[in-house]
Short mmCIF file of C-alpha atoms and ligand atoms in Angstrom, two decimals:
data_model
loop_
_atom_site.label_atom_id
_atom_site.label_comp_id
_atom_site.label_asym_id
_atom_site.label_seq_id
_atom_site.Cartn_x
_atom_site.Cartn_y
_atom_site.Cartn_z
CA UNK A 25 15.61 -14.33 29.99
CA UNK A 26 12.98 -12.74 32.19
CA UNK A 27 9.38 -12.15 31.21
CA UNK A 28 7.83 -10.04 33.97
CA UNK A 29 10.87 -7.74 34.11
CA UNK A 30 11.15 -7.40 30.35
CA UNK A 31 10.96 -3.70 29.32
CA UNK A 32 8.05 -4.50 26.98
CA UNK A 33 6.01 -6.48 29.52
CA UNK A 34 2.88 -4.45 30.27
CA UNK A 35 0.34 -6.40 32.29
CA UNK A 36 0.10 -9.09 29.61
CA UNK A 37 -2.47 -11.72 30.50
CA UNK A 38 -0.62 -14.67 29.00
CA UNK A 39 2.78 -15.43 27.52
CA UNK A 40 3.21 -18.99 26.22
CA UNK A 41 6.34 -20.66 24.84
CA UNK A 42 6.53 -23.73 22.62
CA UNK A 43 9.36 -25.89 21.39
CA UNK A 44 8.63 -28.86 19.14
CA UNK A 45 11.65 -31.03 18.44
CA UNK A 46 10.16 -32.96 15.53
CA UNK A 47 9.44 -29.87 13.40
CA UNK A 48 12.00 -27.45 14.83
CA UNK A 49 9.25 -25.05 15.91
CA UNK A 50 10.22 -22.47 18.50
CA UNK A 51 7.46 -19.98 19.06
CA UNK A 52 5.98 -17.53 21.55
CA UNK A 53 2.36 -16.37 21.82
CA UNK A 54 1.51 -13.28 23.86
CA UNK A 55 -2.01 -12.23 24.83
CA UNK A 56 -1.98 -8.66 26.09
CA UNK A 57 -5.55 -7.89 27.03
CA UNK A 58 -8.89 -9.59 26.37
CA UNK A 59 -11.27 -7.16 28.09
CA UNK A 60 -13.00 -6.44 24.78
CA UNK A 61 -12.85 -9.95 23.30
CA UNK A 62 -10.52 -12.71 22.13
CA UNK A 63 -7.02 -11.63 21.21
CA UNK A 64 -6.41 -11.51 17.48
CA UNK A 65 -3.06 -10.70 15.91
CA UNK A 66 -0.71 -11.93 13.24
CA UNK A 67 1.81 -14.74 13.40
CA UNK A 68 5.21 -13.33 12.48
CA UNK A 69 8.09 -15.53 11.32
CA UNK A 70 11.47 -13.87 11.63
CA UNK A 71 15.08 -15.01 12.18
CA UNK A 72 15.39 -13.38 15.60
CA UNK A 73 18.99 -13.37 16.79
CA UNK A 74 18.02 -14.10 20.40
CA UNK A 75 15.10 -15.34 22.48
CA UNK A 76 15.03 -11.93 24.19
CA UNK A 77 14.53 -10.20 20.83
CA UNK A 78 11.64 -12.54 19.97
CA UNK A 79 10.05 -12.03 23.38
CA UNK A 80 10.39 -8.26 23.17
CA UNK A 81 8.78 -8.25 19.72
CA UNK A 82 5.81 -10.41 20.69
CA UNK A 83 5.19 -8.41 23.88
CA UNK A 84 5.34 -5.08 22.06
CA UNK A 85 3.27 -6.19 19.09
CA UNK A 86 0.55 -7.86 21.17
CA UNK A 87 0.21 -4.73 23.31
CA UNK A 88 -0.09 -2.66 20.13
CA UNK A 89 -2.94 -4.87 18.95
CA UNK A 90 -5.00 -4.07 22.08
CA UNK A 91 -4.71 -0.37 21.27
CA UNK A 92 -5.35 -0.87 17.57
CA UNK A 93 -8.47 -2.99 17.96
CA UNK A 94 -9.92 -0.74 20.67
CA UNK A 95 -9.69 2.38 18.50
CA UNK A 96 -10.97 0.51 15.46
CA UNK A 97 -14.15 -0.17 17.43
CA UNK A 98 -13.60 -3.92 17.39
CA UNK A 99 -14.70 -6.32 20.15
CA UNK A 100 -11.23 -7.85 20.15
CA UNK A 101 -8.25 -8.05 22.43
CA UNK A 102 -4.56 -7.81 21.58
CA UNK A 103 -2.38 -10.79 20.82
CA UNK A 104 0.48 -11.81 18.60
CA UNK A 105 2.60 -14.86 17.83
CA UNK A 106 6.21 -15.11 16.71
CA UNK A 107 7.98 -18.09 15.18
CA UNK A 108 11.75 -17.94 15.54
CA UNK A 109 13.10 -18.89 12.11
CA UNK A 110 13.94 -17.68 8.64
CA UNK A 111 10.83 -17.65 6.45
CA UNK A 112 13.02 -17.96 3.35
CA UNK A 113 14.60 -21.27 4.39
CA UNK A 114 12.90 -22.75 7.44
CA UNK A 115 9.24 -23.04 6.53
CA UNK A 116 7.83 -26.54 6.42
CA UNK A 117 4.51 -28.26 6.79
CA UNK A 118 5.33 -29.95 10.10
CA UNK A 119 6.32 -26.63 11.62
CA UNK A 120 3.03 -24.91 10.79
CA UNK A 121 1.04 -27.95 11.94
CA UNK A 122 2.90 -27.81 15.27
CA UNK A 123 2.09 -24.07 15.41
CA UNK A 124 -1.56 -24.99 14.87
CA UNK A 125 -1.42 -27.40 17.83
CA UNK A 126 0.16 -24.68 19.97
CA UNK A 127 -2.65 -22.23 19.12
CA UNK A 128 -5.37 -24.88 19.57
CA UNK A 129 -4.01 -25.61 23.06
CA UNK A 130 -4.89 -22.06 24.13
CA UNK A 131 -8.59 -22.78 23.48
CA UNK A 132 -9.38 -19.61 21.55
CA UNK A 133 -7.71 -17.09 23.83
CA UNK A 134 -5.57 -16.23 20.79
CA UNK A 135 -6.71 -16.22 17.14
CA UNK A 136 -3.96 -16.00 14.57
CA UNK A 137 -3.65 -14.25 11.21
CA UNK A 138 -0.91 -13.65 8.67
CA UNK A 139 1.95 -11.27 9.39
CA UNK A 140 5.37 -10.53 8.07
CA UNK A 141 7.03 -13.82 7.11
CA UNK A 142 3.77 -15.80 6.91
CA UNK A 143 1.10 -15.94 4.23
CA UNK A 144 -2.25 -17.44 3.40
CA UNK A 145 -0.67 -20.81 2.41
CA UNK A 146 0.99 -21.11 5.85
CA UNK A 147 -2.24 -20.18 7.64
CA UNK A 148 -4.08 -22.86 5.73
CA UNK A 149 -1.68 -25.47 7.18
CA UNK A 150 -2.12 -24.01 10.68
CA UNK A 151 -5.86 -24.22 10.05
CA UNK A 152 -5.58 -28.00 9.60
CA UNK A 153 -4.86 -28.21 13.35
CA UNK A 154 -6.87 -25.35 14.83
CA UNK A 155 -10.06 -23.39 14.21
CA UNK A 156 -8.51 -20.25 15.65
CA UNK A 157 -7.25 -18.82 12.37
CA UNK A 158 -8.34 -15.83 10.34
CA UNK A 159 -7.43 -14.78 6.83
CA UNK A 160 -8.08 -18.09 5.14
CA UNK A 161 -11.57 -17.42 3.88
CA UNK A 162 -11.50 -18.39 0.21
CA UNK A 163 -14.54 -16.33 -0.68
CA UNK A 164 -13.16 -13.04 0.66
CA UNK A 165 -12.56 -10.32 -1.86
CA UNK A 166 -8.79 -10.42 -1.56
CA UNK A 167 -8.34 -14.12 -0.68
CA UNK A 168 -7.38 -13.39 2.92
CA UNK A 169 -4.63 -10.83 2.26
CA UNK A 170 -5.44 -7.81 4.48
CA UNK A 171 -3.04 -5.37 2.78
CA UNK A 172 -5.59 -3.85 0.33
CA UNK A 173 -7.79 -2.88 3.28
CA UNK A 174 -4.79 -1.58 5.20
CA UNK A 175 -4.00 0.62 2.21
CA UNK A 176 -7.63 1.73 1.99
CA UNK A 177 -7.49 2.78 5.64
CA UNK A 178 -4.30 4.75 5.11
CA UNK A 179 -5.85 6.42 2.07
CA UNK A 180 -8.90 7.45 4.15
CA UNK A 181 -6.55 8.63 6.90
CA UNK A 182 -4.56 10.77 4.48
CA UNK A 183 -7.76 12.40 3.24
CA UNK A 184 -8.92 13.00 6.83
CA UNK A 185 -5.60 14.59 7.76
CA UNK A 186 -5.60 16.82 4.66
CA UNK A 187 -9.16 17.92 5.37
CA UNK A 188 -8.28 18.68 8.99
CA UNK A 189 -4.97 20.42 8.46
CA UNK A 190 -5.29 22.02 5.01
CA UNK A 191 -9.04 22.10 4.51
CA UNK A 192 -8.43 20.18 1.30
CA UNK A 193 -11.05 17.73 0.09
CA UNK A 194 -9.51 16.68 -3.24
CA UNK A 195 -6.27 14.79 -3.70
CA UNK A 196 -5.69 16.34 -7.10
CA UNK A 197 -2.14 17.71 -7.18
CA UNK A 198 -1.45 16.73 -3.56
CA UNK A 199 2.16 15.51 -3.21
CA UNK A 200 2.67 12.29 -1.28
CA UNK A 201 5.98 10.53 -0.49
CA UNK A 202 5.56 6.78 0.09
CA UNK A 203 8.44 4.91 1.75
CA UNK A 204 8.12 1.24 0.83
CA UNK A 205 6.37 -0.03 -2.28
CA UNK A 206 5.41 -3.40 -0.82
CA UNK A 207 1.92 -4.85 -0.55
CA UNK A 208 0.41 -1.84 1.26
CA UNK A 209 2.58 0.85 -0.37
CA UNK A 210 1.62 -0.22 -3.88
CA UNK A 211 -2.13 -0.43 -3.18
CA UNK A 212 -1.89 2.99 -1.57
CA UNK A 213 0.04 4.41 -4.53
CA UNK A 214 -2.66 3.17 -6.87
CA UNK A 215 -5.48 4.73 -4.81
CA UNK A 216 -3.65 8.07 -4.60
CA UNK A 217 -2.79 8.19 -8.29
CA UNK A 218 -6.39 7.31 -9.21
CA UNK A 219 -7.41 10.50 -7.37
CA UNK A 220 -4.84 12.69 -9.11
CA UNK A 221 -2.18 12.84 -6.39
CA UNK A 222 1.50 13.15 -7.31
CA UNK A 223 3.24 10.18 -5.69
CA UNK A 224 6.95 9.72 -4.98
CA UNK A 225 8.12 6.25 -3.97
CA UNK A 226 11.32 4.84 -2.49
CA UNK A 227 12.14 1.17 -2.03
CA UNK A 228 15.30 -0.85 -1.53
CA UNK A 229 13.77 -3.67 -3.59
CA UNK A 230 14.13 -2.74 -7.30
CA UNK A 231 11.29 -5.07 -8.35
CA UNK A 232 8.79 -3.44 -6.01
CA UNK A 233 10.03 0.00 -7.00
CA UNK A 234 9.47 -0.82 -10.66
CA UNK A 235 5.91 -2.02 -9.94
CA UNK A 236 5.16 1.32 -8.26
CA UNK A 237 6.72 3.25 -11.14
CA UNK A 238 4.50 1.31 -13.52
CA UNK A 239 1.52 2.67 -11.57
CA UNK A 240 2.73 6.21 -12.31
CA UNK A 241 4.80 6.99 -9.22
CA UNK A 242 8.09 8.85 -9.45
CA UNK A 243 11.05 7.04 -7.92
CA UNK A 244 13.20 8.68 -5.25
CA UNK A 245 16.21 7.31 -3.38
CA UNK A 246 15.55 5.75 0.07
CA UNK A 247 17.73 8.47 1.65
CA UNK A 248 15.84 11.35 0.01
CA UNK A 249 12.25 10.26 0.64
CA UNK A 250 12.02 11.67 4.18
CA UNK A 251 13.18 15.16 3.30
CA UNK A 252 11.09 15.69 0.16
CA UNK A 253 8.99 18.84 0.00
CA UNK A 254 5.61 17.12 -0.04
CA UNK A 255 2.24 17.50 1.64
CA UNK A 256 2.17 13.98 3.09
CA UNK A 257 4.85 11.49 4.11
CA UNK A 258 3.55 7.90 4.22
CA UNK A 259 6.00 5.48 5.87
CA UNK A 260 4.99 2.03 4.59
CA UNK A 261 8.19 0.04 5.15
CA UNK A 262 9.72 -0.57 8.56
CA UNK A 263 9.17 0.66 12.11
CA UNK A 264 11.33 3.18 13.97
CA UNK A 265 11.83 5.42 10.93
CA UNK A 266 10.92 8.71 12.64
CA UNK A 267 13.97 9.00 14.85
CA UNK A 268 15.99 11.77 16.49
CA UNK A 269 17.99 12.40 13.33
CA UNK A 270 15.15 12.29 10.79
CA UNK A 271 12.59 14.24 12.72
CA UNK A 272 14.27 17.55 11.86
CA UNK A 273 14.57 16.71 8.15
CA UNK A 274 10.88 16.14 7.48
CA UNK A 275 9.29 18.83 5.31
CA UNK A 276 5.87 17.20 4.97
CA UNK A 277 3.10 18.80 7.02
CA UNK A 278 1.43 15.43 7.58
CA UNK A 279 2.78 11.96 8.39
CA UNK A 280 0.26 9.25 7.59
CA UNK A 281 1.43 5.76 6.68
CA UNK A 282 0.99 2.05 7.33
CA UNK A 283 4.21 1.01 9.05
CA UNK A 284 3.90 -0.22 12.63
CA UNK A 285 5.78 1.63 15.39
CA UNK A 286 6.89 4.52 13.17
CA UNK A 287 8.14 6.64 16.06
CA UNK A 288 11.53 5.39 17.28
CA UNK A 289 10.69 6.80 20.73
CA UNK A 290 7.64 8.45 22.28
CA UNK A 291 9.51 11.77 22.40
CA UNK A 292 9.32 11.99 18.60
CA UNK A 293 5.54 12.32 18.89
CA UNK A 294 6.05 15.52 20.85
CA UNK A 295 8.83 16.74 18.56
CA UNK A 296 6.54 16.39 15.54
CA UNK A 297 3.84 18.38 17.31
CA UNK A 298 6.29 21.15 18.13
CA UNK A 299 7.40 21.26 14.50
CA UNK A 300 3.78 21.68 13.45
CA UNK A 301 3.65 18.27 11.75
CA UNK A 302 0.34 16.43 12.03
CA UNK A 303 1.06 12.78 12.83
CA UNK A 304 -1.65 10.17 12.20
CA UNK A 305 -0.82 7.55 14.87
CA UNK A 306 0.22 4.35 13.11
CA UNK A 307 -1.92 1.97 15.12
CA UNK A 308 -5.02 4.01 14.23
CA UNK A 309 -4.42 4.59 10.53
CA UNK A 310 -3.18 1.06 9.76
CA UNK A 311 -6.13 -0.76 11.35
CA UNK A 312 -7.69 -1.70 7.98
CA UNK A 313 -6.02 -5.12 8.10
CA UNK A 314 -7.38 -6.07 11.51
CA UNK A 315 -10.81 -4.72 10.58
CA UNK A 316 -10.72 -7.04 7.56
CA UNK A 317 -9.60 -9.95 9.73
CA UNK A 318 -12.45 -9.30 12.16
CA UNK A 319 -15.13 -9.24 9.51
CA UNK A 320 -13.80 -12.44 7.93
CA UNK A 321 -13.36 -14.32 11.18
CA UNK A 322 -16.24 -13.20 13.36
CA UNK A 323 -18.85 -12.01 10.89
CA UNK A 324 -17.92 -14.50 8.20
CA UNK A 325 -18.56 -11.85 5.57
CA UNK A 326 -16.64 -8.93 4.09
CA UNK A 327 -19.81 -6.98 3.23
CA UNK A 328 -19.27 -4.31 5.90
CA UNK A 329 -15.49 -4.17 5.79
CA UNK A 330 -15.07 -1.21 3.43
CA UNK A 331 -17.48 1.04 5.38
CA UNK A 332 -15.80 0.08 8.65
CA UNK A 333 -12.36 0.85 7.22
CA UNK A 334 -13.60 4.29 6.11
CA UNK A 335 -14.42 5.13 9.74
CA UNK A 336 -10.66 5.32 10.40
CA UNK A 337 -10.80 8.85 8.98
CA UNK A 338 -13.37 9.97 11.56
CA UNK A 339 -11.44 8.37 14.41
CA UNK A 340 -8.31 10.23 13.34
CA UNK A 341 -10.14 13.55 13.17
CA UNK A 342 -11.44 12.99 16.71
CA UNK A 343 -7.83 12.40 17.85
CA UNK A 344 -6.58 15.49 15.98
CA UNK A 345 -9.26 17.69 17.57
CA UNK A 346 -8.62 16.36 21.07
CA UNK A 347 -4.85 16.74 20.66
CA UNK A 348 -5.23 20.37 19.57
CA UNK A 349 -7.69 21.11 22.36
CA UNK A 350 -5.45 19.63 25.05
CA UNK A 351 -2.16 20.81 23.45
CA UNK A 352 -0.94 17.22 23.46
CA UNK A 353 0.62 15.17 20.72
CA UNK A 354 -1.60 12.89 18.69
CA UNK A 355 0.21 9.67 19.66
CA UNK A 356 -0.36 10.30 23.37
CA UNK A 357 -3.98 11.24 22.81
CA UNK A 358 -4.60 8.10 20.74
CA UNK A 359 -3.12 5.88 23.47
CA UNK A 360 -5.24 7.59 26.11
CA UNK A 361 -8.38 7.19 24.03
CA UNK A 362 -7.67 3.50 23.45
CA UNK A 363 -7.11 2.91 27.17
CA UNK A 364 -10.42 4.62 27.93
CA UNK A 365 -11.99 1.94 25.76
CA UNK A 366 -10.16 -1.28 26.59
CA UNK A 367 -9.37 -0.64 30.25
CA UNK A 368 -12.92 0.50 31.04
CA UNK A 369 -14.41 -3.00 31.57
CA UNK A 370 -11.56 -3.79 33.98
CA UNK A 371 -12.18 -0.61 36.01
CA UNK A 372 -15.91 -1.36 36.16
CA UNK A 373 -15.23 -4.87 37.40
CA UNK A 374 -12.89 -3.57 40.11
CA UNK A 375 -15.34 -0.84 41.22
P1 NAD B 8 5.94 -5.56 2.58
O1 NAD B 8 7.02 -6.39 3.14
O2 NAD B 8 5.07 -6.10 1.49
O3 NAD B 8 6.54 -4.17 2.01
C1 NAD B 8 7.54 -3.44 2.67
C2 NAD B 8 8.36 -2.76 1.58
O4 NAD B 8 9.26 -1.86 2.20
C3 NAD B 8 9.18 -3.74 0.75
O5 NAD B 8 8.99 -3.49 -0.63
C4 NAD B 8 10.62 -3.42 1.16
O6 NAD B 8 11.56 -3.65 0.15
C5 NAD B 8 10.50 -1.95 1.53
N1 NAD B 8 11.57 -1.45 2.39
C6 NAD B 8 12.14 -2.06 3.45
N2 NAD B 8 13.09 -1.26 3.97
C7 NAD B 8 13.09 -0.12 3.25
C8 NAD B 8 13.83 1.09 3.31
N3 NAD B 8 14.77 1.29 4.22
N4 NAD B 8 13.56 2.05 2.41
C9 NAD B 8 12.61 1.87 1.46
N5 NAD B 8 11.89 0.74 1.35
C10 NAD B 8 12.12 -0.24 2.24
O7 NAD B 8 5.06 -5.10 3.83
P2 NAD B 8 3.57 -4.54 3.80
O8 NAD B 8 2.62 -5.66 4.05
O9 NAD B 8 3.38 -3.64 2.64
O10 NAD B 8 3.57 -3.66 5.14
C11 NAD B 8 4.24 -2.41 5.19
C12 NAD B 8 4.25 -1.89 6.60
O11 NAD B 8 2.91 -1.75 7.09
C13 NAD B 8 4.95 -2.82 7.61
O12 NAD B 8 5.59 -2.03 8.59
C14 NAD B 8 3.80 -3.59 8.24
O13 NAD B 8 4.12 -4.03 9.55
C15 NAD B 8 2.72 -2.52 8.27
N6 NAD B 8 1.38 -3.07 8.27
C16 NAD B 8 0.97 -3.88 7.26
C17 NAD B 8 -0.33 -4.39 7.27
C18 NAD B 8 -0.81 -5.28 6.16
O14 NAD B 8 -2.03 -5.49 6.05
N7 NAD B 8 0.06 -5.81 5.30
C19 NAD B 8 -1.20 -4.06 8.31
C20 NAD B 8 -0.76 -3.20 9.33
C21 NAD B 8 0.54 -2.71 9.29
#
């Protein structure tokens, strides 16, 4: 396994590996860039089938966090941790304590948070061994779970996209297709329905689907959700869903959802533009979670979180305007804007 030659390696500042025999922990932490501040990002637990797969994931995800935090206006860098293991069967107290020791050993270069496969209970164990943990603040409005704020950000992003593209300011009667009725998808469904939107939901998990139906959403099969005639498509399940095959099936005029890495390849960003579909770049619209984490961890208060999350709408409109002006796709423009922010201190130092 190589690190520096890995396809996802992109000038990462630090990649650290840990194996702890006693607990069975095998983990990788990647810090992509700390020009703006300490690297914050979730700790994912997943049964990776190879070390290469785990390395690729942590490199890609930590890089994404640098871009996300920069455009969210946060003084944070990009980092991520992955634990190689099945969260359903391999979680134990020793393992998370060993993970805490691993994080503590980096002296604050990386601050962890929950991610897929880990939750507040796991972070509390990590927190027994290190201070560098976010999302465990008992007094926070949602007990440390960032998904309500992620949903709030997506909701603001959908409104910003509708205002930009359709000059629509009310969600009443607007048709939205939500793929994935998990933590974010369900909060989003609730917000949209509260405002009078017509929401269609698809999920492979019947329990989550039922919860969304109970909120008033109409269920659709997972195959049909991408080709529905709707105003907005909100991918809130997995990454890579906008691929070569699907891109031509999409009838929505706007794609605005929470899932990370929605575009299978960068070319899909350009294909969407050429089809006249307005794409809200995922790492911009789904920043509500990291904004919440920042306010909990650094400010120690959630008082300003909601207002900060609302600013996602303005950031998206700036990206939409610049993309139209330059005849570029929104994903490219968002990356360029983020680099202008987080690479600037480095350029100044070199000058
Ligand atoms: P979750 O695991 O709670 O929900 C995901 C849902 O998608 C589940 O109900 C699952 O059954 C469903 N799903 C999976 N594959 C599907 C398919 N093929 N078709 C339909 N449904 C499918 O996750 P979440 O916390 O709601 O996050 C959703 C997405 O948003 C993820 O991609 C995550 O990385 C991203 N995200 C989440 C946050 C957050 O705060 N939770 C922040 C930023 C980004």
